[in-house]
XYZ file of C-alpha atoms in Angstrom:
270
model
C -76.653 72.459 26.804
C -77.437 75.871 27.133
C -75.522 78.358 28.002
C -76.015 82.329 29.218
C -73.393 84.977 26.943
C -73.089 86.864 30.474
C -71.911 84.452 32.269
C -68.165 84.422 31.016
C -66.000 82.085 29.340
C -64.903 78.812 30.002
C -61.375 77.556 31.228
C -58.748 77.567 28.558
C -58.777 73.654 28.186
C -62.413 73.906 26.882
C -61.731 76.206 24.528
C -58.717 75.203 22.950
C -60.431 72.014 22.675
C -63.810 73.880 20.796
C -61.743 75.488 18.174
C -61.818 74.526 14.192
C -58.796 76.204 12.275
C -58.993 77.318 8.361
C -61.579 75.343 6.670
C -60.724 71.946 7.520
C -63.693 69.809 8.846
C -63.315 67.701 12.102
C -64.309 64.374 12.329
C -65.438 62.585 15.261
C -66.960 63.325 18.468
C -69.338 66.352 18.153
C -68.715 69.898 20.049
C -66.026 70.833 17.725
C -66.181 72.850 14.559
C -69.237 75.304 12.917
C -70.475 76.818 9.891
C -70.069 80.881 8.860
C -68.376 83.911 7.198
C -65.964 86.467 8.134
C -66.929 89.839 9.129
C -66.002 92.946 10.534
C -67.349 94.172 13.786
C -69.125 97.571 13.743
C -72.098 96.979 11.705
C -71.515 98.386 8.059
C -74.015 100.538 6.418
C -73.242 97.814 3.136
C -74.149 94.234 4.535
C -71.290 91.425 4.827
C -71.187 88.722 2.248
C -73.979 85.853 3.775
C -72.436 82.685 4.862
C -70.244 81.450 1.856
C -72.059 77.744 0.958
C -70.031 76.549 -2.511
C -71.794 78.322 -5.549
C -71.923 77.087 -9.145
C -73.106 79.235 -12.047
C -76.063 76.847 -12.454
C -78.551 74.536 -10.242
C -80.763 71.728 -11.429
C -84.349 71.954 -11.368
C -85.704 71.318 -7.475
C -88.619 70.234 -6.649
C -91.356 72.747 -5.184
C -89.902 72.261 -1.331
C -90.004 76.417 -1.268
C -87.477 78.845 -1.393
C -85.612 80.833 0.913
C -88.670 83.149 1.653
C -90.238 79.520 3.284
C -87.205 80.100 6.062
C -88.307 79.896 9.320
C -87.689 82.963 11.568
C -84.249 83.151 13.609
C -86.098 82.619 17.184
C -85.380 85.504 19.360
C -83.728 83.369 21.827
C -81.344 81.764 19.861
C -78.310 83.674 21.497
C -78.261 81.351 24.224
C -76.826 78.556 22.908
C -73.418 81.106 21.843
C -70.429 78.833 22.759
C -67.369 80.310 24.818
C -64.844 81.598 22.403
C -60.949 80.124 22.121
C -57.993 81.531 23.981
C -56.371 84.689 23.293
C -59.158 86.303 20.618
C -60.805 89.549 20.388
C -64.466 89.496 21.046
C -65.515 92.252 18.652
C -64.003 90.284 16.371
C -65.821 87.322 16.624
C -69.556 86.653 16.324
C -72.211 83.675 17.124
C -74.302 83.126 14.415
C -77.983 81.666 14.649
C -79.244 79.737 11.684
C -82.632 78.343 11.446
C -83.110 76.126 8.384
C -86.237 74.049 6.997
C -84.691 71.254 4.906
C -86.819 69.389 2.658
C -85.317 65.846 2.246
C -85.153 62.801 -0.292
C -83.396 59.919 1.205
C -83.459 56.300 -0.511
C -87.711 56.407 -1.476
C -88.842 58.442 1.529
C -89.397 62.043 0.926
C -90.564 64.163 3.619
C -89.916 68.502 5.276
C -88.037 67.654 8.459
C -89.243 70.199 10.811
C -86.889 73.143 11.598
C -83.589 72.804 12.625
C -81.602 75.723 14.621
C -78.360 75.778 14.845
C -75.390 78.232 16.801
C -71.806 78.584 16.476
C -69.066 80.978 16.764
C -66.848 82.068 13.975
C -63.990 85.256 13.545
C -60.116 85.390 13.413
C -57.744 83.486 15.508
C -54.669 85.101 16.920
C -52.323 83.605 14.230
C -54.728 85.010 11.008
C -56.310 82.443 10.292
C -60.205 81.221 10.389
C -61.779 79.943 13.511
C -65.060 78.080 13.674
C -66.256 76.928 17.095
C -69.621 74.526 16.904
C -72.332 75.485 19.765
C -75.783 73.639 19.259
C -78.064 72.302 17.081
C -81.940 71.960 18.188
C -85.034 70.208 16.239
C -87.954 68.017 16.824
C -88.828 64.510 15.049
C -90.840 64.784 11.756
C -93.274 61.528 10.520
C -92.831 59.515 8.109
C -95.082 58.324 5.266
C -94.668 54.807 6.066
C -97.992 53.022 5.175
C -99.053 50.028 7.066
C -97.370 46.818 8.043
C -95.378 45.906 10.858
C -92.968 49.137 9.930
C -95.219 52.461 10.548
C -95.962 55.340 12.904
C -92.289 56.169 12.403
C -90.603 59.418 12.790
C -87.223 60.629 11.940
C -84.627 63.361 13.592
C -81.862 64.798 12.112
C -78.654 64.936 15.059
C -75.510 66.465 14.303
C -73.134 64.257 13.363
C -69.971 65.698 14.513
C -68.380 67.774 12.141
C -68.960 70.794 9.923
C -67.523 73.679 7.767
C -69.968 76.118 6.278
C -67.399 77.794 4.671
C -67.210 75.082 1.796
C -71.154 73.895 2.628
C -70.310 70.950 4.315
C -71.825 69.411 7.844
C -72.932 66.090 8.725
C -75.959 64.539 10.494
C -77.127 61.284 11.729
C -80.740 60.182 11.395
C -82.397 58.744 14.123
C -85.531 56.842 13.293
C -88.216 56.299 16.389
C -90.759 53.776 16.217
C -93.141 51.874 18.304
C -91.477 48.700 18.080
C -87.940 50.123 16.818
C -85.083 49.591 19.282
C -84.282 52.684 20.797
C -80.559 53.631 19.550
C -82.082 53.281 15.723
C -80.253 55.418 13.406
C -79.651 55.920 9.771
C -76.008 56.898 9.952
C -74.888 55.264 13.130
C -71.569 54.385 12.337
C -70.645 56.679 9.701
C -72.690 60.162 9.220
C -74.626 61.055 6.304
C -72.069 63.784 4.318
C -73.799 67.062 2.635
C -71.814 69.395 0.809
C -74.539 71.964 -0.173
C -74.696 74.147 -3.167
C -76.376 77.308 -3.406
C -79.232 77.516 -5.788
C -79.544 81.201 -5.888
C -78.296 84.878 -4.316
C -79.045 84.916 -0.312
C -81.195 88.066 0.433
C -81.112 90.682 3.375
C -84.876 90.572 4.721
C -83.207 92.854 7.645
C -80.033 94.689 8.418
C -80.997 95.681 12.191
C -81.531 93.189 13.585
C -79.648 91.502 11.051
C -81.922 88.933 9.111
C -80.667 87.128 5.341
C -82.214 83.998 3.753
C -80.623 82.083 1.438
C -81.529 78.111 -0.592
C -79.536 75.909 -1.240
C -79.505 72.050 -2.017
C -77.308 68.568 -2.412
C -78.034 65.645 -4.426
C -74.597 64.117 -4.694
C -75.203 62.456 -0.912
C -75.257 58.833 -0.460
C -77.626 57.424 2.135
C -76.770 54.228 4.288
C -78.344 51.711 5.702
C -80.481 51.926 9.182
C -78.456 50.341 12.255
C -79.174 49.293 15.769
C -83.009 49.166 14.987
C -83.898 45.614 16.234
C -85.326 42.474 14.769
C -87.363 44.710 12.107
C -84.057 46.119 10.550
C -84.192 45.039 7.444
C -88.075 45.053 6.887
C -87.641 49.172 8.089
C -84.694 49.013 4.911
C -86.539 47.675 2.524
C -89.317 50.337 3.284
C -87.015 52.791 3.090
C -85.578 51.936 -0.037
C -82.207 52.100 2.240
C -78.970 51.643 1.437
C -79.402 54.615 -1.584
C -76.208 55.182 -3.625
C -77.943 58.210 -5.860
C -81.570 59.927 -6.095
C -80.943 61.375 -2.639
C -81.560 65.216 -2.800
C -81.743 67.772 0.416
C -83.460 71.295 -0.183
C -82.192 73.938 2.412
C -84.164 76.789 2.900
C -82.566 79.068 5.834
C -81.975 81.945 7.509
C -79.415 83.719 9.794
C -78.560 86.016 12.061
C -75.937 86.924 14.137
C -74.236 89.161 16.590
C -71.108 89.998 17.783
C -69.638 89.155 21.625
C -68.384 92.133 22.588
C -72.183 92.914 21.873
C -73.441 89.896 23.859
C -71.364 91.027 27.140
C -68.740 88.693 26.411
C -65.082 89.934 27.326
């Protein structure tokens, strides 16, 4: 799923098909829409506004999952995964933003840090004015649960994208996919219908860096509902009842990040 900035850009087909006008979030198949802010391209000597998540005036009380200063680093590598850019837009214009988050996550009576997730997309102005998003890739590893013992342990989770996403109002989906010794192996909380976040920030995002260009920001949901597991075998509904799944309320994500970005006419991309 990687892909090289250098080596060009796709056929028109492929990008006409990648592209996510205004705000609106796709649904569906994955490989569509992505998270960001506008910018202009020549690096300012005042920094850009960080990705516009929805902000209130005020944020409940989190529990100690960190702040934004517990971010993971932007890998240095992260450019690869820059998707190819839609039809008939100016590079400058546009840039591919890497965001590196470490979520902390409440979800029915489980509560666990999901190791780090990366994720790339593209973002700038489309040729009519308004607001393109393209998604690129997401990237993390599975994190254990605290399942106890019984015939339901040594579990882990993952967090997949789900197929659709708009940072611009804070909202993205994911699926979960649980993995298990004797789990069956398409196991997933979120299977048929993704789990929706629509995050809120809990405070001001802050510029650790301006070259290369480095800001952190928190933010959280607790207004998600979390469904039932699926496709996980004969042990479904034991793995449910462990997981205090399905969970209408008392589901809460904590979203420490970071992010950088860059823009293509800077990556080689013409």
């Amino acid at each position: 799923m990687t892909k090289s900035p250098a080596a060009g850009r796709r056929s028109g087909s492929a990008r006409r098909a990648a592209v996510l006008v205004g705000a609106a979030v796709l649904a569906g198949t994955a490989a569509i829409c992505a998270p960001g802010a506008a910018y202009s391209a020549p690096r300012p000597a005042t920094p850009p506004p960080a990705t516009p998540l929805a902000v209130t005036s005020s944020s409940p009380a989190l529990p100690s999952a960190g702040s934004a200063s517990a971010a993971p680093p932007v890998p240095e590598a992260g450019f690869r995964d820059c998707p190819a850019l839609p039809d008939g837009v100016d590079p400058a214009l546009w840039r591919c933003e890497v965001h590196t988050a470490a979520p902390r996550l409440t979800m029915g009576v489980v509560s666990v840090r999901l190791a780090p997730i990366t994720m790339t997309h593209a973002e700038g102005p489309l040729p009519d004015g308004g607001e393109g998003q393209v998604w690129g890739a997401m990237h993390t590893t599975p994190t254990a649960l605290p399942t106890g013992t019984g015939p339901v342990r040594h579990l882990a989770i993952r967090p997949e994208y789900g197929g659709r996403s708009d940072f611009y109002t804070g909202r993205f989906s994911l699926r979960f996919r649980l993995l298990g010794p004797r789990l069956a192996p398409g196991c997933e909380i979120g299977a048929s219908a993704p789990v929706d976040f629509r995050l809120t920030r809990s405070g001001p995002s802050t510029w650790v860096s301006q070259d290369p260009p480095l800001i952190e920001f928190s933010a959280y949901d607790d207004t998600f509902t979390a469904p039932a597991a699926e496709h996980c075998g004969p042990l479904t509904t034991v793995l449910d009842r462990r997981l205090g799944l399905p969970a209408a309320e008392g589901n809460l994500m904590t979203y420490d990040a970071s992010y950088t970005f860059e823009t293509y006419d800077r990556l080689g991309w013409d």
